[in-house]
Amino acid sequence: MLDYVSLEEDLGEEERMIRDTARRFVEEEVKPDVGDHWIEGTFPTDLIPEMGEMGFYAPNLDGYGLPNVSEKAYGLLMQELEAGDSGLRSMASVQGALVMYPIYAYGSEAQKERWLPGLGTGELVGCFGLTEPEHGSNPSGMETYAEKREARSASERSGTTAEKEGDEYVLNGSKTWITNSPISDVAVVWARDRSAEGNPVRGFLVETDRDGVSTNKIDEKLSLRASITGEIGLNNVYVPEDAVLPGVEGMKGPLSCLTQARYGIAWGAVGAARDAFETAREYATERDQFGGPIGRFQLQQEKLAEMATQITTSQLLAHRLADLKERGDLRPQHVSMAKRNNVRMARDQSRIAREMLGGNGITADYSPMRHMANMETVYTYEGTHDIHTLILGEDLTGIPAYE
Ligand code: FAD
């Protein structure tokens, strides 16, 4: 495996162990049929509890059965999962960074106790509803809203699982492009609270079996096919007041979750690129043309040299981010730089790897084109490449250029 500047030497025992466990899991359980899942447009759902058992969901959090591993170990885990497929890493990112993290960081004790253990083991699945049909790159324009109402009587509440007497919220709106919404038990829905002054954005924990919730699947994707994507429709959905995440108000809520997930993506993209590289390197030494392996041609060697260089510099950035995160010095803008750079790198280099495989490279028998197609999603979600450019532009000049 490519580790050109011996980053492995600096890993701790726990980091190596987690990396190796994830690598083995991907080799044995994922790689053999991920190409078929990708073609079929399915996710290997049987792996969801297995990934939970192995501690792949939010292992960098502490308590509630979570082991509090180092940020580097968490990053290495994301790297190995995405070497299998971006759909797999997306599963772990959404569950851990976008669902468990907000409950952990902003939830009440009761919410943490209710949700974190089941999400951690993969017995429950969660999703993160921020994007709307008309509001993607600018989620602060969201139209989904919540209004406080006096609790209805028990009979009126049939179909909900709400126990609590007192106030309730009613939610209306629609979210789209939501990873895992069709298979989720709970959705973290971000909505404007019209009952509070200034209509602040707040997070709501919405069970997907509540009356008025629909989660249609989005089909015919040409990217991230081994991942389930859907909508969340909210039509007069009543939730008890204690479904609100009490610890955060405003866009800081969803954006702070995205920083956690983007950190994992910066690592994950390196894994996808590394897998594409290793596939191309092996192919170059085995595929003969003009009387010998294609890897003897300078043109092919230049591609491998460039790929290895790009992957290595992205690895270095990811490792540095882990150190900054561990000591509390990581800024969202650092994460923007790494997400932007590493995903672009993986998008470009998986295409070069595909090219080196000739005709075989366009089949699902080899990983590079699958990674390349997946990278179109990874380049787009969690802040598009353009949006991260603007975040960096603002950080470097002090002048926002979004509008
Ligand atoms: P738009 O915002 O309409 O952007 C279109 C183009 O315009 C882009 O190239 C963009 O970079 C560019 N653009 C926009 N604004 C500017 C500007 N100010 N300056 C320059 N260029 C600009 N969302 C969730 O909430 N939860 C999920 O789990 C989730 N999972 C996803 C899974 C998949 C497979 C996909 C494809 C998306 C997912 N998303 C999810 C949504 C994703 O975050 C959005 O697609 C993304 O934020 C971009 O929004 P948009 O698609 O509406 O594009």
CSV table of C-alpha atoms and ligand atoms in Angstrom, one decimal:
chain,number,residue,atom,x,y,z
A,1,MET,CA,0.0,0.0,0.0
A,2,LEU,CA,1.3,3.4,-0.9
A,3,ASP,CA,2.9,5.1,2.1
A,4,TYR,CA,5.7,6.9,0.3
A,5,VAL,CA,7.0,9.0,3.2
A,6,SER,CA,6.5,6.4,5.9
A,7,LEU,CA,3.6,7.9,7.8
A,8,GLU,CA,2.9,4.5,9.1
A,9,GLU,CA,6.0,4.7,11.4
A,10,ASP,CA,4.3,7.5,13.4
A,11,LEU,CA,1.1,5.7,14.1
A,12,GLY,CA,0.2,4.5,17.6
A,13,GLU,CA,-0.8,0.9,18.3
A,14,GLU,CA,-4.5,1.7,18.5
A,15,GLU,CA,-4.3,3.6,15.2
A,16,ARG,CA,-2.6,0.7,13.5
A,17,MET,CA,-5.1,-1.7,14.9
A,18,ILE,CA,-8.2,0.3,13.7
A,19,ARG,CA,-6.6,0.9,10.3
A,20,ASP,CA,-5.8,-2.8,9.9
A,21,THR,CA,-9.3,-3.9,11.1
A,22,ALA,CA,-11.0,-1.6,8.6
A,23,ARG,CA,-8.6,-2.6,5.8
A,24,ARG,CA,-9.3,-6.3,6.5
A,25,PHE,CA,-13.0,-5.7,6.7
A,26,VAL,CA,-13.0,-3.9,3.3
A,27,GLU,CA,-10.9,-6.6,1.6
A,28,GLU,CA,-13.0,-9.5,2.9
A,29,GLU,CA,-16.5,-8.1,3.2
A,30,VAL,CA,-16.7,-5.2,0.8
A,31,LYS,CA,-14.5,-5.5,-2.2
A,32,PRO,CA,-15.8,-8.9,-3.4
A,33,ASP,CA,-19.2,-7.6,-4.3
A,34,VAL,CA,-19.2,-3.8,-4.0
A,35,GLY,CA,-19.0,-3.6,-7.9
A,36,ASP,CA,-22.3,-5.6,-8.1
A,37,HIS,CA,-23.9,-3.4,-5.5
A,38,TRP,CA,-22.8,-0.4,-7.5
A,39,ILE,CA,-24.2,-1.7,-10.7
A,40,GLU,CA,-27.5,-2.6,-9.0
A,41,GLY,CA,-27.7,0.7,-7.1
A,42,THR,CA,-27.9,-1.0,-3.7
A,43,PHE,CA,-26.1,-0.7,-0.4
A,44,PRO,CA,-25.0,-3.8,1.4
A,45,THR,CA,-27.3,-3.2,4.4
A,46,ASP,CA,-26.2,-6.4,6.1
A,47,LEU,CA,-22.9,-4.7,6.8
A,48,ILE,CA,-24.6,-1.9,8.8
A,49,PRO,CA,-24.7,-3.8,12.1
A,50,GLU,CA,-21.4,-5.4,11.4
A,51,MET,CA,-19.8,-2.0,11.0
A,52,GLY,CA,-21.4,-1.0,14.3
A,53,GLU,CA,-20.0,-4.1,16.0
A,54,MET,CA,-16.6,-3.1,14.8
A,55,GLY,CA,-17.0,0.4,16.2
A,56,PHE,CA,-17.0,2.2,12.9
A,57,TYR,CA,-19.7,4.8,13.8
A,58,ALA,CA,-18.3,7.9,15.7
A,59,PRO,CA,-15.5,6.0,17.5
A,60,ASN,CA,-13.9,9.4,18.2
A,61,LEU,CA,-16.7,10.3,20.6
A,62,ASP,CA,-16.6,9.4,24.3
A,63,GLY,CA,-19.2,7.6,26.4
A,64,TYR,CA,-22.5,5.9,25.5
A,65,GLY,CA,-20.5,2.8,24.4
A,66,LEU,CA,-18.2,4.9,22.2
A,67,PRO,CA,-14.4,4.3,22.5
A,68,ASN,CA,-13.0,7.8,22.1
A,69,VAL,CA,-10.2,6.9,19.7
A,70,SER,CA,-7.8,9.5,18.4
A,71,GLU,CA,-8.8,11.7,15.5
A,72,LYS,CA,-6.0,10.1,13.4
A,73,ALA,CA,-7.5,6.7,14.1
A,74,TYR,CA,-10.9,8.0,13.0
A,75,GLY,CA,-9.4,9.5,9.8
A,76,LEU,CA,-7.6,6.2,9.0
A,77,LEU,CA,-10.8,4.4,9.4
A,78,MET,CA,-12.5,6.7,6.9
A,79,GLN,CA,-9.6,6.3,4.5
A,80,GLU,CA,-9.9,2.5,4.6
A,81,LEU,CA,-13.7,2.5,4.2
A,82,GLU,CA,-13.5,4.8,1.1
A,83,ALA,CA,-10.8,2.6,-0.4
A,84,GLY,CA,-13.7,0.1,-0.6
A,85,ASP,CA,-16.3,2.6,-1.8
A,86,SER,CA,-17.4,6.1,-1.1
A,87,GLY,CA,-20.9,4.7,-0.3
A,88,LEU,CA,-19.4,2.8,2.6
A,89,ARG,CA,-17.6,5.8,4.0
A,90,SER,CA,-20.7,8.0,3.5
A,91,MET,CA,-22.7,5.5,5.6
A,92,ALA,CA,-20.2,5.9,8.4
A,93,SER,CA,-19.8,9.6,8.0
A,94,VAL,CA,-23.5,10.3,8.1
A,95,GLN,CA,-24.2,8.0,11.0
A,96,GLY,CA,-21.2,9.2,13.0
A,97,ALA,CA,-20.5,12.8,12.1
A,98,LEU,CA,-23.9,14.0,11.0
A,99,VAL,CA,-26.3,12.1,13.3
A,100,MET,CA,-24.5,11.0,16.4
A,101,TYR,CA,-22.2,14.0,16.6
A,102,PRO,CA,-25.1,16.6,16.8
A,103,ILE,CA,-26.9,14.4,19.4
A,104,TYR,CA,-23.7,14.1,21.3
A,105,ALA,CA,-22.7,17.8,21.1
A,106,TYR,CA,-26.1,19.5,21.3
A,107,GLY,CA,-28.6,16.8,22.7
A,108,SER,CA,-30.1,16.5,26.1
A,109,GLU,CA,-29.0,13.7,28.3
A,110,ALA,CA,-32.2,11.9,27.6
A,111,GLN,CA,-31.7,12.2,23.8
A,112,LYS,CA,-28.1,10.9,24.1
A,113,GLU,CA,-29.2,7.9,26.2
A,114,ARG,CA,-32.1,7.2,23.8
A,115,TRP,CA,-30.3,7.4,20.5
A,116,LEU,CA,-26.5,7.1,20.8
A,117,PRO,CA,-26.1,3.4,21.9
A,118,GLY,CA,-28.4,2.1,19.1
A,119,LEU,CA,-26.9,4.3,16.4
A,120,GLY,CA,-23.4,3.3,17.6
A,121,THR,CA,-24.1,-0.4,17.2
A,122,GLY,CA,-25.9,0.1,13.9
A,123,GLU,CA,-29.1,-1.3,15.3
A,124,LEU,CA,-30.6,2.1,14.3
A,125,VAL,CA,-29.8,4.2,11.2
A,126,GLY,CA,-29.9,7.9,11.1
A,127,CYS,CA,-29.9,10.6,8.4
A,128,PHE,CA,-29.1,14.3,8.2
A,129,GLY,CA,-31.7,16.6,6.5
A,130,LEU,CA,-30.3,19.9,5.6
A,131,THR,CA,-30.4,20.3,1.7
A,132,GLU,CA,-33.7,21.3,0.2
A,133,PRO,CA,-34.8,21.2,-3.4
A,134,GLU,CA,-34.3,25.0,-3.7
A,135,HIS,CA,-31.5,25.4,-1.2
A,136,GLY,CA,-28.3,23.4,-1.6
A,137,SER,CA,-25.1,25.5,-1.5
A,138,ASN,CA,-27.0,28.1,0.5
A,139,PRO,CA,-28.8,26.1,3.2
A,140,SER,CA,-29.5,29.2,5.3
A,141,GLY,CA,-32.3,30.0,2.8
A,142,MET,CA,-34.1,26.9,4.0
A,143,GLU,CA,-37.9,26.9,3.9
A,144,THR,CA,-38.7,23.9,6.2
A,145,TYR,CA,-40.2,25.3,9.3
A,146,ALA,CA,-41.4,24.3,12.7
A,147,GLU,CA,-44.2,25.9,14.8
A,148,LYS,CA,-44.9,25.3,18.4
A,149,ARG,CA,-48.4,24.2,19.2
A,150,GLU,CA,-50.2,23.1,22.3
A,151,ALA,CA,-50.0,19.4,22.6
A,152,ARG,CA,-53.0,17.7,21.1
A,153,SER,CA,-55.0,15.1,23.0
A,154,ALA,CA,-53.8,11.6,23.1
A,155,SER,CA,-56.4,10.5,20.5
A,156,GLU,CA,-55.3,13.2,18.1
A,157,ARG,CA,-51.8,12.0,18.5
A,158,SER,CA,-52.4,8.5,17.2
A,159,GLY,CA,-49.7,7.4,14.9
A,160,THR,CA,-47.0,9.2,16.7
A,161,THR,CA,-44.9,7.7,19.5
A,162,ALA,CA,-44.9,10.9,21.5
A,163,GLU,CA,-45.4,10.3,25.2
A,164,LYS,CA,-44.9,13.7,26.6
A,165,GLU,CA,-47.7,16.0,27.5
A,166,GLY,CA,-47.0,19.7,26.9
A,167,ASP,CA,-46.1,21.6,23.8
A,168,GLU,CA,-45.4,20.1,20.5
A,169,TYR,CA,-43.8,21.2,17.3
A,170,VAL,CA,-45.4,20.7,13.9
A,171,LEU,CA,-42.9,20.5,11.0
A,172,ASN,CA,-43.5,21.2,7.3
A,173,GLY,CA,-41.1,21.2,4.3
A,174,SER,CA,-39.0,19.0,2.2
A,175,LYS,CA,-35.4,17.9,2.2
A,176,THR,CA,-33.7,16.2,-0.8
A,177,TRP,CA,-30.5,14.3,-1.6
A,178,ILE,CA,-30.5,12.8,1.9
A,179,THR,CA,-28.2,9.9,2.3
A,180,ASN,CA,-29.9,6.9,3.9
A,181,SER,CA,-33.3,8.6,4.5
A,182,PRO,CA,-35.3,5.6,3.0
A,183,ILE,CA,-33.7,3.2,5.5
A,184,SER,CA,-33.4,5.6,8.5
A,185,ASP,CA,-35.1,5.2,11.9
A,186,VAL,CA,-34.4,8.9,12.8
A,187,ALA,CA,-33.7,12.0,10.8
A,188,VAL,CA,-31.9,15.1,12.2
A,189,VAL,CA,-34.0,17.7,10.4
A,190,TRP,CA,-32.8,21.3,10.4
A,191,ALA,CA,-35.7,23.7,10.2
A,192,ARG,CA,-36.6,27.4,11.0
A,193,ASP,CA,-38.4,27.7,14.4
A,194,ARG,CA,-41.1,30.2,13.6
A,195,SER,CA,-42.2,30.3,17.2
A,196,ALA,CA,-38.9,31.9,18.3
A,197,GLU,CA,-37.8,35.4,17.7
A,198,GLY,CA,-35.8,35.7,14.4
A,199,ASN,CA,-36.9,32.2,13.2
A,200,PRO,CA,-33.6,30.6,14.2
A,201,VAL,CA,-32.5,27.3,12.6
A,202,ARG,CA,-32.9,24.4,15.1
A,203,GLY,CA,-32.3,20.7,14.9
A,204,PHE,CA,-35.2,18.2,15.4
A,205,LEU,CA,-34.9,14.5,16.0
A,206,VAL,CA,-37.7,13.1,13.9
A,207,GLU,CA,-38.6,9.4,13.9
A,208,THR,CA,-39.3,8.5,10.3
A,209,ASP,CA,-42.3,6.4,11.1
A,210,ARG,CA,-44.2,9.5,12.3
A,211,ASP,CA,-47.4,10.4,10.5
A,212,GLY,CA,-46.7,12.9,7.7
A,213,VAL,CA,-43.1,11.8,7.1
A,214,SER,CA,-42.2,10.3,3.6
A,215,THR,CA,-38.8,9.2,2.5
A,216,ASN,CA,-38.8,8.5,-1.3
A,217,LYS,CA,-35.7,7.0,-2.8
A,218,ILE,CA,-33.8,8.8,-5.5
A,219,ASP,CA,-33.0,6.4,-8.3
A,220,GLU,CA,-30.9,6.6,-11.5
A,221,LYS,CA,-27.9,8.1,-9.9
A,222,LEU,CA,-24.7,7.8,-12.0
A,223,SER,CA,-22.5,8.4,-9.0
A,224,LEU,CA,-22.4,7.0,-5.4
A,225,ARG,CA,-24.6,4.1,-6.6
A,226,ALA,CA,-23.7,1.9,-3.7
A,227,SER,CA,-25.4,4.2,-1.3
A,228,ILE,CA,-29.1,4.9,-0.6
A,229,THR,CA,-30.2,8.4,-1.2
A,230,GLY,CA,-33.7,9.9,-0.8
A,231,GLU,CA,-35.9,12.8,0.1
A,232,ILE,CA,-37.6,13.7,3.4
A,233,GLY,CA,-41.1,15.0,3.0
A,234,LEU,CA,-42.6,16.6,6.1
A,235,ASN,CA,-46.3,17.2,6.0
A,236,ASN,CA,-47.7,18.4,9.3
A,237,VAL,CA,-45.4,16.2,11.3
A,238,TYR,CA,-45.9,16.5,15.0
A,239,VAL,CA,-43.0,16.0,17.3
A,240,PRO,CA,-42.8,16.6,21.1
A,241,GLU,CA,-40.9,19.6,22.3
A,242,ASP,CA,-38.2,17.3,23.6
A,243,ALA,CA,-37.3,16.3,20.0
A,244,VAL,CA,-35.5,19.6,19.7
A,245,LEU,CA,-31.7,19.6,20.1
A,246,PRO,CA,-31.5,22.0,23.0
A,247,GLY,CA,-27.8,22.9,22.8
A,248,VAL,CA,-27.6,24.9,19.6
A,249,GLU,CA,-29.4,27.5,17.6
A,250,GLY,CA,-28.7,29.0,14.2
A,251,MET,CA,-26.6,27.7,11.2
A,252,LYS,CA,-23.7,26.9,13.6
A,253,GLY,CA,-25.7,23.7,14.4
A,254,PRO,CA,-25.6,22.1,10.9
A,255,LEU,CA,-22.3,23.7,9.9
A,256,SER,CA,-20.4,22.3,12.9
A,257,CYS,CA,-21.6,18.8,12.0
A,258,LEU,CA,-20.5,19.3,8.4
A,259,THR,CA,-17.0,20.3,9.6
A,260,GLN,CA,-16.8,16.9,11.4
A,261,ALA,CA,-18.0,15.0,8.3
A,262,ARG,CA,-15.8,17.0,5.9
A,263,TYR,CA,-12.8,16.1,8.1
A,264,GLY,CA,-13.6,12.4,7.4
A,265,ILE,CA,-14.0,13.1,3.7
A,266,ALA,CA,-10.6,14.7,3.5
A,267,TRP,CA,-9.2,11.4,4.7
A,268,GLY,CA,-11.6,9.2,2.8
A,269,ALA,CA,-10.8,10.7,-0.6
A,270,VAL,CA,-7.2,9.7,-0.1
A,271,GLY,CA,-8.3,6.1,0.4
A,272,ALA,CA,-10.3,6.1,-2.9
A,273,ALA,CA,-7.3,7.5,-4.8
A,274,ARG,CA,-4.9,5.1,-3.2
A,275,ASP,CA,-7.1,2.2,-4.2
A,276,ALA,CA,-7.3,3.4,-7.8
A,277,PHE,CA,-3.5,3.9,-7.8
A,278,GLU,CA,-2.8,0.4,-6.5
A,279,THR,CA,-5.1,-1.1,-9.1
A,280,ALA,CA,-3.3,0.9,-11.8
A,281,ARG,CA,0.1,0.0,-10.5
A,282,GLU,CA,-0.7,-3.7,-10.5
A,283,TYR,CA,-2.2,-3.6,-13.9
A,284,ALA,CA,0.8,-1.8,-15.3
A,285,THR,CA,3.1,-4.5,-14.2
A,286,GLU,CA,0.8,-7.3,-15.5
A,287,ARG,CA,-0.6,-6.0,-18.7
A,288,ASP,CA,1.7,-6.7,-21.7
A,289,GLN,CA,1.7,-4.7,-24.9
A,290,PHE,CA,4.4,-4.4,-27.5
A,291,GLY,CA,6.3,-7.3,-26.0
A,292,GLY,CA,6.3,-6.4,-22.3
A,293,PRO,CA,4.4,-4.8,-19.4
A,294,ILE,CA,3.0,-1.4,-20.1
A,295,GLY,CA,4.6,-0.2,-16.8
A,296,ARG,CA,8.0,-0.1,-18.7
A,297,PHE,CA,6.8,2.9,-20.8
A,298,GLN,CA,7.8,6.3,-19.6
A,299,LEU,CA,4.3,7.6,-20.3
A,300,GLN,CA,2.8,5.1,-17.9
A,301,GLN,CA,5.5,5.7,-15.3
A,302,GLU,CA,4.9,9.4,-15.4
A,303,LYS,CA,1.2,8.8,-14.5
A,304,LEU,CA,2.2,6.6,-11.6
A,305,ALA,CA,4.7,9.1,-10.4
A,306,GLU,CA,2.3,11.9,-10.5
A,307,MET,CA,-0.5,9.9,-8.8
A,308,ALA,CA,1.8,8.8,-6.0
A,309,THR,CA,3.0,12.4,-5.5
A,310,GLN,CA,-0.5,13.7,-5.4
A,311,ILE,CA,-1.8,11.0,-3.0
A,312,THR,CA,1.2,11.5,-0.7
A,313,THR,CA,0.8,15.3,-0.4
A,314,SER,CA,-2.9,14.8,0.3
A,315,GLN,CA,-2.1,12.2,3.0
A,316,LEU,CA,0.3,14.7,4.6
A,317,LEU,CA,-2.5,17.3,4.7
A,318,ALA,CA,-4.9,14.8,6.3
A,319,HIS,CA,-2.3,13.7,8.9
A,320,ARG,CA,-1.7,17.4,9.8
A,321,LEU,CA,-5.4,18.0,10.2
A,322,ALA,CA,-5.6,15.1,12.6
A,323,ASP,CA,-2.9,16.7,14.8
A,324,LEU,CA,-4.6,20.1,14.7
A,325,LYS,CA,-8.0,18.5,15.6
A,326,GLU,CA,-6.5,16.5,18.4
A,327,ARG,CA,-5.1,19.6,20.1
A,328,GLY,CA,-8.2,21.7,19.4
A,329,ASP,CA,-6.6,24.0,16.9
A,330,LEU,CA,-8.5,22.9,13.8
A,331,ARG,CA,-10.5,25.6,12.1
A,332,PRO,CA,-13.4,24.9,9.6
A,333,GLN,CA,-11.3,26.7,7.0
A,334,HIS,CA,-8.5,24.1,7.4
A,335,VAL,CA,-11.0,21.4,6.8
A,336,SER,CA,-12.3,23.3,3.7
A,337,MET,CA,-8.8,23.4,2.2
A,338,ALA,CA,-8.3,19.6,2.8
A,339,LYS,CA,-11.7,18.6,1.6
A,340,ARG,CA,-11.3,20.7,-1.5
A,341,ASN,CA,-7.8,19.6,-2.3
A,342,ASN,CA,-8.1,15.9,-1.5
A,343,VAL,CA,-11.4,15.3,-3.3
A,344,ARG,CA,-10.2,17.1,-6.4
A,345,MET,CA,-7.0,15.0,-6.2
A,346,ALA,CA,-9.0,11.8,-5.9
A,347,ARG,CA,-11.3,12.9,-8.8
A,348,ASP,CA,-8.4,13.6,-11.1
A,349,GLN,CA,-6.2,10.7,-10.1
A,350,SER,CA,-8.9,8.1,-10.3
A,351,ARG,CA,-9.5,9.2,-13.9
A,352,ILE,CA,-5.8,8.7,-14.7
A,353,ALA,CA,-5.9,5.3,-13.1
A,354,ARG,CA,-8.9,4.4,-15.2
A,355,GLU,CA,-7.1,5.5,-18.3
A,356,MET,CA,-4.2,3.2,-17.5
A,357,LEU,CA,-6.5,0.2,-17.5
A,358,GLY,CA,-7.6,0.7,-21.1
A,359,GLY,CA,-10.9,-0.9,-22.0
A,360,ASN,CA,-11.0,-2.9,-18.9
A,361,GLY,CA,-10.9,0.3,-17.0
A,362,ILE,CA,-14.5,1.1,-17.9
A,363,THR,CA,-15.9,-2.0,-16.3
A,364,ALA,CA,-17.0,-2.5,-12.7
A,365,ASP,CA,-14.5,-5.4,-12.5
A,366,TYR,CA,-11.9,-2.7,-11.6
A,367,SER,CA,-12.3,0.0,-9.0
A,368,PRO,CA,-10.9,3.2,-10.7
A,369,MET,CA,-14.0,4.2,-12.7
A,370,ARG,CA,-16.3,3.4,-9.8
A,371,HIS,CA,-14.2,5.7,-7.6
A,372,MET,CA,-14.0,8.3,-10.4
A,373,ALA,CA,-17.8,8.4,-10.7
A,374,ASN,CA,-18.3,8.4,-6.9
A,375,MET,CA,-16.0,11.4,-6.7
A,376,GLU,CA,-18.5,13.5,-8.6
A,377,THR,CA,-20.8,13.2,-5.6
A,378,VAL,CA,-18.0,13.7,-3.1
A,379,TYR,CA,-16.9,16.8,-5.0
A,380,THR,CA,-20.4,18.1,-4.8
A,381,TYR,CA,-21.7,17.2,-1.3
A,382,GLU,CA,-20.7,18.6,2.0
A,383,GLY,CA,-20.0,21.9,0.3
A,384,THR,CA,-19.2,21.9,-3.4
A,385,HIS,CA,-15.6,22.5,-4.5
A,386,ASP,CA,-16.7,26.1,-5.5
A,387,ILE,CA,-18.1,26.8,-2.1
A,388,HIS,CA,-14.9,25.7,-0.3
A,389,THR,CA,-13.0,28.0,-2.7
A,390,LEU,CA,-15.2,30.8,-1.5
A,391,ILE,CA,-14.7,29.8,2.2
A,392,LEU,CA,-10.9,30.0,1.6
A,393,GLY,CA,-11.2,33.2,-0.4
A,394,GLU,CA,-13.0,34.8,2.5
A,395,ASP,CA,-10.5,33.5,5.0
A,396,LEU,CA,-7.6,34.8,2.9
A,397,THR,CA,-9.0,38.2,2.1
A,398,GLY,CA,-11.6,38.9,4.7
A,399,ILE,CA,-14.1,39.6,1.9
A,400,PRO,CA,-17.0,37.2,1.5
A,401,ALA,CA,-17.9,36.5,-2.2
A,402,TYR,CA,-20.9,34.3,-1.9
A,403,GLU,CA,-23.5,36.7,-3.2
B,1,FAD,P1,-26.4,24.2,-6.1
B,1,FAD,O1,-26.2,24.8,-4.8
B,1,FAD,O2,-27.6,24.5,-6.9
B,1,FAD,O3,-25.1,24.4,-7.0
B,1,FAD,C1,-25.1,24.3,-8.4
B,1,FAD,C2,-23.7,24.8,-8.9
B,1,FAD,O4,-23.6,26.2,-8.6
B,1,FAD,C3,-22.5,24.1,-8.2
B,1,FAD,O5,-21.5,23.8,-9.1
B,1,FAD,C4,-22.1,25.1,-7.2
B,1,FAD,O6,-20.7,25.0,-6.8
B,1,FAD,C5,-22.4,26.4,-7.9
B,1,FAD,N1,-22.6,27.5,-6.9
B,1,FAD,C6,-23.6,27.6,-6.0
B,1,FAD,N2,-23.4,28.8,-5.3
B,1,FAD,C7,-22.3,29.4,-5.8
B,1,FAD,C8,-21.6,30.6,-5.5
B,1,FAD,N3,-22.0,31.4,-4.6
B,1,FAD,N4,-20.6,30.9,-6.3
B,1,FAD,C9,-20.1,30.1,-7.2
B,1,FAD,N5,-20.7,28.9,-7.6
B,1,FAD,C10,-21.8,28.6,-6.9
B,1,FAD,N6,-27.5,16.9,1.7
B,1,FAD,C11,-27.9,16.7,3.0
B,1,FAD,O7,-28.4,17.6,3.7
B,1,FAD,N7,-27.8,15.5,3.6
B,1,FAD,C12,-27.3,14.4,3.0
B,1,FAD,O8,-27.2,13.3,3.5
B,1,FAD,C13,-26.8,14.6,1.6
B,1,FAD,N8,-26.4,13.5,0.9
B,1,FAD,C14,-26.1,13.7,-0.5
B,1,FAD,C15,-25.9,12.6,-1.3
B,1,FAD,C16,-25.7,12.7,-2.6
B,1,FAD,C17,-25.5,11.5,-3.5
B,1,FAD,C18,-25.7,14.0,-3.2
B,1,FAD,C19,-25.5,14.2,-4.7
B,1,FAD,C20,-25.9,15.1,-2.5
B,1,FAD,C21,-26.2,15.0,-1.1
B,1,FAD,N9,-26.5,16.1,-0.3
B,1,FAD,C22,-27.0,15.9,1.0
B,1,FAD,C23,-26.8,17.4,-0.9
B,1,FAD,C24,-25.5,18.1,-1.2
B,1,FAD,O9,-24.9,18.6,0.0
B,1,FAD,C25,-25.9,19.3,-2.2
B,1,FAD,O10,-26.1,18.6,-3.5
B,1,FAD,C26,-24.8,20.3,-2.3
B,1,FAD,O11,-24.7,21.1,-1.2
B,1,FAD,C27,-25.0,21.2,-3.5
B,1,FAD,O12,-26.3,21.8,-3.6
B,1,FAD,P2,-27.1,21.7,-4.9
B,1,FAD,O13,-27.0,20.3,-5.4
B,1,FAD,O14,-28.4,22.3,-4.7
B,1,FAD,O15,-26.3,22.6,-6.0
